[in-house]
Amino acid sequence: MLQVQIVLFDGFDLLDAIAPYEVFSAAVMMTDNAISVELVTAEGPRFVTSGINGLKIEASGRLYPEVPGIILLPGASGDLEGNGPDSIPAILGRAMNTALTDLIEQALGQTDIVVATVCGGSLILAMGGLLEGRPAVTNHLGMDLLGATGAVPVTARVVDDGNLVTGGGVTSGLDVALYLVERQLGPQIAHAVEELFQYERRGTVWRKAGIAPNHPKTLESDEPNVVADTAEKNGDAVDNPATQASVFDGGWDATIATPVGKLLVKLSISNRNGMIQGTATQGDETIEMLDPVLQKNKLFWSLRVTRPMRLNLKFEVSVEGDHMTGIAKAGILPASKLIGNRIF
């Protein structure tokens, strides 16, 4: 029997979970119980508060990552803007910081389990570091954030990467579930469910197979860079990098106010012959600043952080005396305020 576990968490989106539940339940009726479907949580049986008007749904079981079959994770429903506790990034971050991430990691290590996500469900896995280098899709508003985690965003309705199947958009749960029914049980059952629901699966399922399409030619290193040339003409380039960069030299205690809590980081920045170098230390982990650039008295760089989630953050800071202020940004996440003080 093919077992389907649909995982709920506080703040989950109802349609993301219930639409696949209905598809799989219809397949149960049409296959004489060749498939089973259950609502579960990482913690075990309990009532789970959805993100839609606080409606509670009862999950009857615990997520077992070693059970062969399908594990499906919905996205979240909440505030689209801001960084409050009811914002979608905050809800996804809380779900990521439960036992769910470890359980899904175990499931992805099995050969007889398919992990599927709907809408923002893929972001929970991505922020937990589980999708690095893997093609995936999420809600169109979260594609930049998906890329910032190290995943490979694909603008398709459904993306099939073997033991990982992801759907983009709140209604894609129907498409993900119908595709999985076809993939696991065959096209006749999937077609019968489509007829019952009077719904035809949307879009071509993207898989890394066949002939890859040609892409537009990218700019070569020896070709003129119009953007850079324009910036220099407009005064964006710094006339004396060594002098301007020296104000950033030293060690800094910095705090980044993220949607899922404060991030304490020690920055070490140095200037050698106009070349800026730096590191960021969080706990026992020290990583190099990527591509630091000085423009108009502001320092820009990228940083790959792993706590409280895996993200590629883009920084923009300025310094006045021994005080640093700026922002850190990743995808659709609201810009996080950074403040810091020079310690040496």
mmCIF file of C-alpha atoms in Angstrom:
data_model
loop_
_atom_site.group_PDB
_atom_site.id
_atom_site.type_symbol
_atom_site.label_atom_id
_atom_site.label_comp_id
_atom_site.label_asym_id
_atom_site.label_seq_id
_atom_site.Cartn_x
_atom_site.Cartn_y
_atom_site.Cartn_z
ATOM 1 C CA MET A 1 0.000 0.000 0.000
ATOM 2 C CA LEU A 2 1.216 3.481 -0.905
ATOM 3 C CA GLN A 3 1.109 5.629 2.228
ATOM 4 C CA VAL A 4 0.733 9.403 1.982
ATOM 5 C CA GLN A 5 1.569 11.603 4.975
ATOM 6 C CA ILE A 6 0.443 15.238 4.712
ATOM 7 C CA VAL A 7 2.322 17.251 7.310
ATOM 8 C CA LEU A 8 0.600 20.091 9.171
ATOM 9 C CA PHE A 9 2.237 22.832 11.235
ATOM 10 C CA ASP A 10 0.856 25.882 12.989
ATOM 11 C CA GLY A 11 0.061 28.531 10.391
ATOM 12 C CA PHE A 12 -0.188 26.115 7.438
ATOM 13 C CA ASP A 13 -2.262 27.096 4.407
ATOM 14 C CA LEU A 14 -5.539 25.166 4.238
ATOM 15 C CA LEU A 15 -5.761 24.818 0.463
ATOM 16 C CA ASP A 16 -2.136 23.663 0.213
ATOM 17 C CA ALA A 17 -2.981 20.690 2.432
ATOM 18 C CA ILE A 18 -6.665 19.954 1.813
ATOM 19 C CA ALA A 19 -6.549 19.995 -1.998
ATOM 20 C CA PRO A 20 -3.924 17.197 -2.102
ATOM 21 C CA TYR A 21 -5.792 15.382 0.692
ATOM 22 C CA GLU A 22 -8.927 15.270 -1.489
ATOM 23 C CA VAL A 23 -6.988 14.107 -4.547
ATOM 24 C CA PHE A 24 -5.333 11.264 -2.652
ATOM 25 C CA SER A 25 -8.626 10.371 -0.925
ATOM 26 C CA ALA A 26 -10.302 10.079 -4.323
ATOM 27 C CA ALA A 27 -7.480 7.769 -5.417
ATOM 28 C CA VAL A 28 -8.178 5.626 -2.331
ATOM 29 C CA MET A 29 -11.759 5.068 -3.518
ATOM 30 C CA MET A 30 -10.695 4.292 -7.085
ATOM 31 C CA THR A 31 -7.974 1.767 -6.245
ATOM 32 C CA ASP A 32 -9.715 -0.373 -3.644
ATOM 33 C CA ASN A 33 -7.451 1.024 -0.901
ATOM 34 C CA ALA A 34 -4.148 0.641 -2.755
ATOM 35 C CA ILE A 35 -3.260 4.001 -1.195
ATOM 36 C CA SER A 36 -3.827 5.559 2.226
ATOM 37 C CA VAL A 37 -3.663 9.205 3.283
ATOM 38 C CA GLU A 38 -3.256 10.721 6.748
ATOM 39 C CA LEU A 39 -2.779 14.172 8.248
ATOM 40 C CA VAL A 40 0.247 14.172 10.556
ATOM 41 C CA THR A 41 2.558 16.520 12.470
ATOM 42 C CA ALA A 42 6.171 16.322 13.565
ATOM 43 C CA GLU A 43 4.970 16.194 17.184
ATOM 44 C CA GLY A 44 2.188 13.615 16.881
ATOM 45 C CA PRO A 45 -1.619 13.685 17.013
ATOM 46 C CA ARG A 46 -2.980 17.148 17.865
ATOM 47 C CA PHE A 47 -5.184 19.974 16.675
ATOM 48 C CA VAL A 48 -3.234 22.265 14.361
ATOM 49 C CA THR A 49 -4.157 25.927 13.907
ATOM 50 C CA SER A 50 -4.135 26.930 10.255
ATOM 51 C CA GLY A 51 -3.198 30.362 8.963
ATOM 52 C CA ILE A 52 -6.748 30.912 7.635
ATOM 53 C CA ASN A 53 -8.876 32.586 10.324
ATOM 54 C CA GLY A 54 -7.328 30.343 12.969
ATOM 55 C CA LEU A 55 -9.272 27.300 11.753
ATOM 56 C CA LYS A 56 -8.079 24.157 13.529
ATOM 57 C CA ILE A 57 -7.653 20.799 11.821
ATOM 58 C CA GLU A 58 -7.007 17.558 13.679
ATOM 59 C CA ALA A 59 -3.910 15.610 12.681
ATOM 60 C CA SER A 60 -4.329 11.962 13.579
ATOM 61 C CA GLY A 61 -0.742 10.779 13.493
ATOM 62 C CA ARG A 62 2.973 11.472 13.783
ATOM 63 C CA LEU A 63 5.272 11.913 10.798
ATOM 64 C CA TYR A 64 7.349 8.789 10.264
ATOM 65 C CA PRO A 65 10.250 9.526 7.885
ATOM 66 C CA GLU A 66 11.060 5.868 7.288
ATOM 67 C CA VAL A 67 7.621 4.805 5.992
ATOM 68 C CA PRO A 68 7.715 4.219 2.205
ATOM 69 C CA GLY A 69 5.405 6.427 0.184
ATOM 70 C CA ILE A 70 4.826 10.168 -0.098
ATOM 71 C CA ILE A 71 5.390 12.955 2.419
ATOM 72 C CA LEU A 72 3.729 16.227 1.431
ATOM 73 C CA LEU A 73 4.430 19.571 3.083
ATOM 74 C CA PRO A 74 2.157 22.610 2.525
ATOM 75 C CA GLY A 75 3.116 26.252 2.735
ATOM 76 C CA ALA A 76 1.976 28.926 5.154
ATOM 77 C CA SER A 77 -0.732 31.568 5.208
ATOM 78 C CA GLY A 78 -0.129 34.888 6.925
ATOM 79 C CA ASP A 79 0.819 38.516 6.457
ATOM 80 C CA LEU A 80 2.478 39.181 3.105
ATOM 81 C CA GLU A 81 4.282 42.286 4.329
ATOM 82 C CA GLY A 82 6.215 43.208 7.439
ATOM 83 C CA ASN A 83 8.292 41.075 9.764
ATOM 84 C CA GLY A 84 5.827 40.458 12.588
ATOM 85 C CA PRO A 85 5.130 37.062 14.152
ATOM 86 C CA ASP A 86 2.199 36.473 11.772
ATOM 87 C CA SER A 87 4.205 37.142 8.606
ATOM 88 C CA ILE A 88 4.705 34.231 6.240
ATOM 89 C CA PRO A 89 8.525 34.232 6.641
ATOM 90 C CA ALA A 90 8.131 34.099 10.434
ATOM 91 C CA ILE A 91 5.632 31.203 10.230
ATOM 92 C CA LEU A 92 7.883 29.275 7.839
ATOM 93 C CA GLY A 93 10.885 29.995 10.065
ATOM 94 C CA ARG A 94 9.114 28.611 13.150
ATOM 95 C CA ALA A 95 8.139 25.456 11.269
ATOM 96 C CA MET A 96 11.709 25.071 10.028
ATOM 97 C CA ASN A 97 13.036 25.300 13.590
ATOM 98 C CA THR A 98 10.941 22.351 14.828
ATOM 99 C CA ALA A 99 11.780 18.659 14.517
ATOM 100 C CA LEU A 100 10.256 18.821 11.034
ATOM 101 C CA THR A 101 13.509 19.693 9.274
ATOM 102 C CA ASP A 102 15.400 16.715 10.718
ATOM 103 C CA LEU A 103 12.521 14.366 9.913
ATOM 104 C CA ILE A 104 12.339 15.522 6.292
ATOM 105 C CA GLU A 105 16.118 15.229 5.999
ATOM 106 C CA GLN A 106 15.807 11.606 7.098
ATOM 107 C CA ALA A 107 13.031 11.026 4.553
ATOM 108 C CA LEU A 108 15.127 12.490 1.727
ATOM 109 C CA GLY A 109 17.790 9.919 2.574
ATOM 110 C CA GLN A 110 15.398 7.042 1.847
ATOM 111 C CA THR A 111 15.133 5.498 -1.605
ATOM 112 C CA ASP A 112 11.439 4.621 -1.374
ATOM 113 C CA ILE A 113 10.043 7.997 -0.254
ATOM 114 C CA VAL A 114 9.030 10.993 -2.358
ATOM 115 C CA VAL A 115 9.002 14.323 -0.517
ATOM 116 C CA ALA A 116 6.559 16.792 -2.073
ATOM 117 C CA THR A 117 5.845 20.420 -1.261
ATOM 118 C CA VAL A 118 3.160 22.896 -2.197
ATOM 119 C CA CYS A 119 3.714 26.642 -2.514
ATOM 120 C CA GLY A 120 5.873 27.873 0.403
ATOM 121 C CA GLY A 121 6.468 24.359 1.717
ATOM 122 C CA SER A 122 9.660 24.205 -0.332
ATOM 123 C CA LEU A 123 10.948 27.283 1.525
ATOM 124 C CA ILE A 124 10.781 25.423 4.841
ATOM 125 C CA LEU A 125 13.113 22.781 3.426
ATOM 126 C CA ALA A 126 15.289 25.346 1.657
ATOM 127 C CA MET A 127 15.756 27.506 4.752
ATOM 128 C CA GLY A 128 16.708 24.344 6.625
ATOM 129 C CA GLY A 129 19.513 23.702 4.121
ATOM 130 C CA LEU A 130 17.863 20.669 2.471
ATOM 131 C CA LEU A 131 17.527 21.958 -1.102
ATOM 132 C CA GLU A 132 20.986 23.306 -1.825
ATOM 133 C CA GLY A 133 21.793 22.765 -5.492
ATOM 134 C CA ARG A 134 18.419 21.152 -6.205
ATOM 135 C CA PRO A 135 15.870 22.486 -8.720
ATOM 136 C CA ALA A 136 12.612 23.528 -7.053
ATOM 137 C CA VAL A 137 9.730 25.973 -7.241
ATOM 138 C CA THR A 138 7.648 27.909 -4.739
ATOM 139 C CA ASN A 139 5.101 30.732 -4.767
ATOM 140 C CA HIS A 140 6.184 33.387 -7.285
ATOM 141 C CA LEU A 141 6.684 35.858 -4.426
ATOM 142 C CA GLY A 142 9.271 33.575 -2.845
ATOM 143 C CA MET A 143 11.419 32.625 -5.838
ATOM 144 C CA ASP A 144 14.186 35.105 -4.964
ATOM 145 C CA LEU A 145 14.265 33.785 -1.417
ATOM 146 C CA LEU A 146 14.392 30.212 -2.729
ATOM 147 C CA GLY A 147 17.453 31.122 -4.780
ATOM 148 C CA ALA A 148 19.017 32.863 -1.795
ATOM 149 C CA THR A 149 19.027 29.554 0.091
ATOM 150 C CA GLY A 150 21.167 27.855 -2.553
ATOM 151 C CA ALA A 151 18.338 26.015 -4.294
ATOM 152 C CA VAL A 152 17.925 26.316 -8.077
ATOM 153 C CA PRO A 153 14.628 28.133 -8.788
ATOM 154 C CA VAL A 154 12.659 26.819 -11.768
ATOM 155 C CA THR A 155 9.631 28.789 -12.952
ATOM 156 C CA ALA A 156 7.363 25.810 -13.567
ATOM 157 C CA ARG A 157 4.031 24.762 -12.124
ATOM 158 C CA VAL A 158 5.505 21.467 -10.870
ATOM 159 C CA VAL A 159 9.193 20.493 -10.656
ATOM 160 C CA ASP A 160 10.198 16.823 -10.436
ATOM 161 C CA ASP A 161 13.710 16.204 -9.113
ATOM 162 C CA GLY A 162 13.441 12.502 -8.392
ATOM 163 C CA ASN A 163 12.617 12.055 -4.734
ATOM 164 C CA LEU A 164 11.652 15.727 -4.488
ATOM 165 C CA VAL A 165 8.550 17.148 -6.176
ATOM 166 C CA THR A 166 7.673 20.801 -5.627
ATOM 167 C CA GLY A 167 4.698 22.915 -6.689
ATOM 168 C CA GLY A 168 4.462 26.678 -7.108
ATOM 169 C CA GLY A 169 1.407 28.680 -6.086
ATOM 170 C CA VAL A 170 -1.390 28.039 -3.633
ATOM 171 C CA THR A 171 -3.538 26.067 -6.082
ATOM 172 C CA SER A 172 -0.652 23.882 -7.282
ATOM 173 C CA GLY A 173 -1.517 21.307 -4.626
ATOM 174 C CA LEU A 174 -4.040 19.865 -7.061
ATOM 175 C CA ASP A 175 -1.386 19.585 -9.770
ATOM 176 C CA VAL A 176 1.280 18.135 -7.461
ATOM 177 C CA ALA A 177 -1.096 15.507 -6.087
ATOM 178 C CA LEU A 178 -2.492 14.529 -9.496
ATOM 179 C CA TYR A 179 1.024 14.223 -10.877
ATOM 180 C CA LEU A 180 2.080 12.020 -7.968
ATOM 181 C CA VAL A 181 -1.014 9.832 -8.429
ATOM 182 C CA GLU A 182 -0.080 9.390 -12.092
ATOM 183 C CA ARG A 183 3.594 8.781 -11.270
ATOM 184 C CA GLN A 184 2.919 6.271 -8.478
ATOM 185 C CA LEU A 185 -0.388 4.639 -9.525
ATOM 186 C CA GLY A 186 -0.608 5.260 -13.259
ATOM 187 C CA PRO A 187 -2.367 7.622 -15.688
ATOM 188 C CA GLN A 188 -5.740 5.845 -15.614
ATOM 189 C CA ILE A 189 -6.254 6.561 -11.924
ATOM 190 C CA ALA A 190 -5.028 10.148 -12.317
ATOM 191 C CA HIS A 191 -7.376 10.666 -15.262
ATOM 192 C CA ALA A 192 -10.308 9.259 -13.303
ATOM 193 C CA VAL A 193 -9.630 11.679 -10.446
ATOM 194 C CA GLU A 194 -9.426 14.561 -12.929
ATOM 195 C CA GLU A 195 -12.805 13.565 -14.349
ATOM 196 C CA LEU A 196 -14.301 13.347 -10.863
ATOM 197 C CA PHE A 197 -13.039 16.823 -9.946
ATOM 198 C CA GLN A 198 -13.658 18.252 -13.440
ATOM 199 C CA TYR A 199 -10.128 19.624 -13.306
ATOM 200 C CA GLU A 200 -7.234 19.054 -15.695
ATOM 201 C CA ARG A 201 -3.706 19.251 -14.343
ATOM 202 C CA ARG A 202 -2.002 22.487 -15.354
ATOM 203 C CA GLY A 203 1.404 23.007 -16.899
ATOM 204 C CA THR A 204 4.259 20.816 -18.048
ATOM 205 C CA VAL A 205 6.075 19.072 -15.220
ATOM 206 C CA TRP A 206 9.701 20.184 -15.332
ATOM 207 C CA ARG A 207 12.295 17.421 -15.133
ATOM 208 C CA LYS A 208 16.007 17.548 -15.840
ATOM 209 C CA ALA A 209 15.696 15.303 -18.865
ATOM 210 C CA GLY A 210 15.922 15.544 -22.624
ATOM 211 C CA ILE A 211 17.468 18.424 -24.568
ATOM 212 C CA ALA A 212 18.113 21.597 -22.624
ATOM 213 C CA PRO A 213 16.963 24.844 -24.296
ATOM 214 C CA ASN A 214 19.399 27.446 -25.585
ATOM 215 C CA HIS A 215 19.802 30.527 -23.417
ATOM 216 C CA PRO A 216 20.680 34.103 -24.432
ATOM 217 C CA LYS A 217 24.366 34.828 -24.667
ATOM 218 C CA THR A 218 25.847 36.059 -21.394
ATOM 219 C CA LEU A 219 28.274 38.950 -21.136
ATOM 220 C CA GLU A 220 31.888 37.861 -21.563
ATOM 221 C CA SER A 221 34.604 39.298 -19.345
ATOM 222 C CA ASP A 222 36.313 41.122 -22.240
ATOM 223 C CA GLU A 223 33.105 42.658 -23.593
ATOM 224 C CA PRO A 224 32.101 46.214 -22.660
ATOM 225 C CA ASN A 225 30.105 46.423 -19.450
ATOM 226 C CA VAL A 226 27.518 49.120 -20.124
ATOM 227 C CA VAL A 227 26.139 49.020 -16.597
ATOM 228 C CA ALA A 228 29.558 49.455 -14.996
ATOM 229 C CA ASP A 229 30.535 52.178 -17.453
ATOM 230 C CA THR A 230 27.317 54.078 -16.772
ATOM 231 C CA ALA A 231 27.786 53.793 -13.022
ATOM 232 C CA GLU A 232 31.301 55.202 -13.312
ATOM 233 C CA LYS A 233 30.085 58.157 -15.393
ATOM 234 C CA ASN A 234 27.376 58.863 -12.831
ATOM 235 C CA GLY A 235 29.913 58.987 -10.036
ATOM 236 C CA ASP A 236 29.151 55.635 -8.447
ATOM 237 C CA ALA A 237 32.783 54.555 -8.680
ATOM 238 C CA VAL A 238 34.988 55.575 -5.761
ATOM 239 C CA ASP A 239 37.925 57.859 -6.652
ATOM 240 C CA ASN A 240 40.067 56.855 -3.676
ATOM 241 C CA PRO A 241 39.060 53.372 -2.491
ATOM 242 C CA ALA A 242 41.801 53.120 0.124
ATOM 243 C CA THR A 243 40.785 56.331 1.845
ATOM 244 C CA GLN A 244 37.066 55.633 1.718
ATOM 245 C CA ALA A 245 37.425 51.988 2.809
ATOM 246 C CA SER A 246 39.562 52.815 5.848
ATOM 247 C CA VAL A 247 36.511 54.011 7.802
ATOM 248 C CA PHE A 248 35.242 50.411 7.803
ATOM 249 C CA ASP A 249 38.499 48.908 9.113
ATOM 250 C CA GLY A 250 38.393 47.081 12.417
ATOM 251 C CA GLY A 251 36.275 44.684 14.405
ATOM 252 C CA TRP A 252 32.556 45.204 14.843
ATOM 253 C CA ASP A 253 29.888 43.782 17.127
ATOM 254 C CA ALA A 254 26.775 43.733 14.944
ATOM 255 C CA THR A 255 23.154 42.781 15.505
ATOM 256 C CA ILE A 256 20.792 41.884 12.654
ATOM 257 C CA ALA A 257 17.075 42.023 13.494
ATOM 258 C CA THR A 258 15.646 39.235 11.298
ATOM 259 C CA PRO A 259 11.981 38.146 11.066
ATOM 260 C CA VAL A 260 12.833 35.031 13.090
ATOM 261 C CA GLY A 261 14.944 36.625 15.813
ATOM 262 C CA LYS A 262 18.106 38.630 16.398
ATOM 263 C CA LEU A 263 21.325 37.465 14.807
ATOM 264 C CA LEU A 264 24.559 38.385 16.615
ATOM 265 C CA VAL A 265 27.599 38.627 14.340
ATOM 266 C CA LYS A 266 31.188 39.780 14.765
ATOM 267 C CA LEU A 267 32.558 41.473 11.645
ATOM 268 C CA SER A 268 36.245 41.885 10.871
ATOM 269 C CA ILE A 269 37.005 44.254 7.981
ATOM 270 C CA SER A 270 40.386 45.273 6.576
ATOM 271 C CA ASN A 271 41.607 47.346 3.647
ATOM 272 C CA ARG A 272 44.767 46.363 1.770
ATOM 273 C CA ASN A 273 45.812 48.616 -1.091
ATOM 274 C CA GLY A 274 42.204 49.527 -1.754
ATOM 275 C CA MET A 275 41.051 45.903 -1.666
ATOM 276 C CA ILE A 276 38.456 45.251 1.035
ATOM 277 C CA GLN A 277 38.446 41.926 2.824
ATOM 278 C CA GLY A 278 36.354 40.723 5.686
ATOM 279 C CA THR A 279 34.929 37.887 7.715
ATOM 280 C CA ALA A 280 31.796 37.352 9.753
ATOM 281 C CA THR A 281 31.753 35.165 12.863
ATOM 282 C CA GLN A 282 28.575 33.725 14.302
ATOM 283 C CA GLY A 283 29.112 31.425 17.239
ATOM 284 C CA ASP A 284 31.934 29.076 16.295
ATOM 285 C CA GLU A 285 31.519 29.627 12.550
ATOM 286 C CA THR A 286 33.588 32.157 10.583
ATOM 287 C CA ILE A 287 32.916 32.822 6.901
ATOM 288 C CA GLU A 288 34.400 35.149 4.288
ATOM 289 C CA MET A 289 32.556 38.171 2.964
ATOM 290 C CA LEU A 290 31.755 37.690 -0.704
ATOM 291 C CA ASP A 291 32.436 40.407 -3.283
ATOM 292 C CA PRO A 292 32.780 43.445 -0.990
ATOM 293 C CA VAL A 293 32.318 46.652 -3.006
ATOM 294 C CA LEU A 294 32.456 50.280 -1.897
ATOM 295 C CA GLN A 295 30.110 52.742 -3.578
ATOM 296 C CA LYS A 296 29.177 56.244 -2.446
ATOM 297 C CA ASN A 297 30.525 55.694 1.085
ATOM 298 C CA LYS A 298 28.504 52.499 1.491
ATOM 299 C CA LEU A 299 29.946 49.001 1.716
ATOM 300 C CA PHE A 300 28.102 46.197 -0.076
ATOM 301 C CA TRP A 301 28.812 42.485 0.290
ATOM 302 C CA SER A 302 27.136 39.071 0.315
ATOM 303 C CA LEU A 303 27.304 36.514 3.082
ATOM 304 C CA ARG A 304 26.215 32.890 3.269
ATOM 305 C CA VAL A 305 24.713 32.333 6.719
ATOM 306 C CA THR A 306 23.458 29.071 8.200
ATOM 307 C CA ARG A 307 21.760 30.412 11.315
ATOM 308 C CA PRO A 308 18.905 30.832 12.062
ATOM 309 C CA MET A 309 18.423 29.473 8.529
ATOM 310 C CA ARG A 310 20.505 28.968 5.381
ATOM 311 C CA LEU A 311 20.417 32.141 3.322
ATOM 312 C CA ASN A 312 22.529 34.227 0.987
ATOM 313 C CA LEU A 313 22.227 37.670 2.557
ATOM 314 C CA LYS A 314 23.096 40.896 0.726
ATOM 315 C CA PHE A 315 24.424 43.648 2.982
ATOM 316 C CA GLU A 316 24.504 47.422 2.592
ATOM 317 C CA VAL A 317 26.105 49.389 5.442
ATOM 318 C CA SER A 318 27.544 52.798 6.198
ATOM 319 C CA VAL A 319 29.744 54.030 9.042
ATOM 320 C CA GLU A 320 29.748 57.201 11.088
ATOM 321 C CA GLY A 321 32.589 57.237 13.583
ATOM 322 C CA ASP A 322 32.446 53.975 15.497
ATOM 323 C CA HIS A 323 28.812 53.263 14.668
ATOM 324 C CA MET A 324 27.643 51.085 11.751
ATOM 325 C CA THR A 325 24.115 51.004 10.335
ATOM 326 C CA GLY A 326 22.606 49.229 7.366
ATOM 327 C CA ILE A 327 20.393 46.428 6.128
ATOM 328 C CA ALA A 328 20.613 42.755 5.211
ATOM 329 C CA LYS A 329 18.280 41.419 2.518
ATOM 330 C CA ALA A 330 17.362 37.999 1.131
ATOM 331 C CA GLY A 331 14.632 37.542 -1.451
ATOM 332 C CA ILE A 332 11.143 38.485 -0.277
ATOM 333 C CA LEU A 333 12.171 38.590 3.349
ATOM 334 C CA PRO A 334 11.759 42.108 4.714
ATOM 335 C CA ALA A 335 15.052 43.977 4.920
ATOM 336 C CA SER A 336 16.616 43.294 8.305
ATOM 337 C CA LYS A 337 18.113 46.253 10.158
ATOM 338 C CA LEU A 338 21.790 45.993 11.069
ATOM 339 C CA ILE A 339 23.460 48.033 13.777
ATOM 340 C CA GLY A 340 27.023 47.657 14.996
ATOM 341 C CA ASN A 341 29.728 49.227 17.110
ATOM 342 C CA ARG A 342 33.467 49.181 16.513
ATOM 343 C CA ILE A 343 35.300 47.189 19.199
ATOM 344 C CA PHE A 344 38.860 47.681 17.915
#
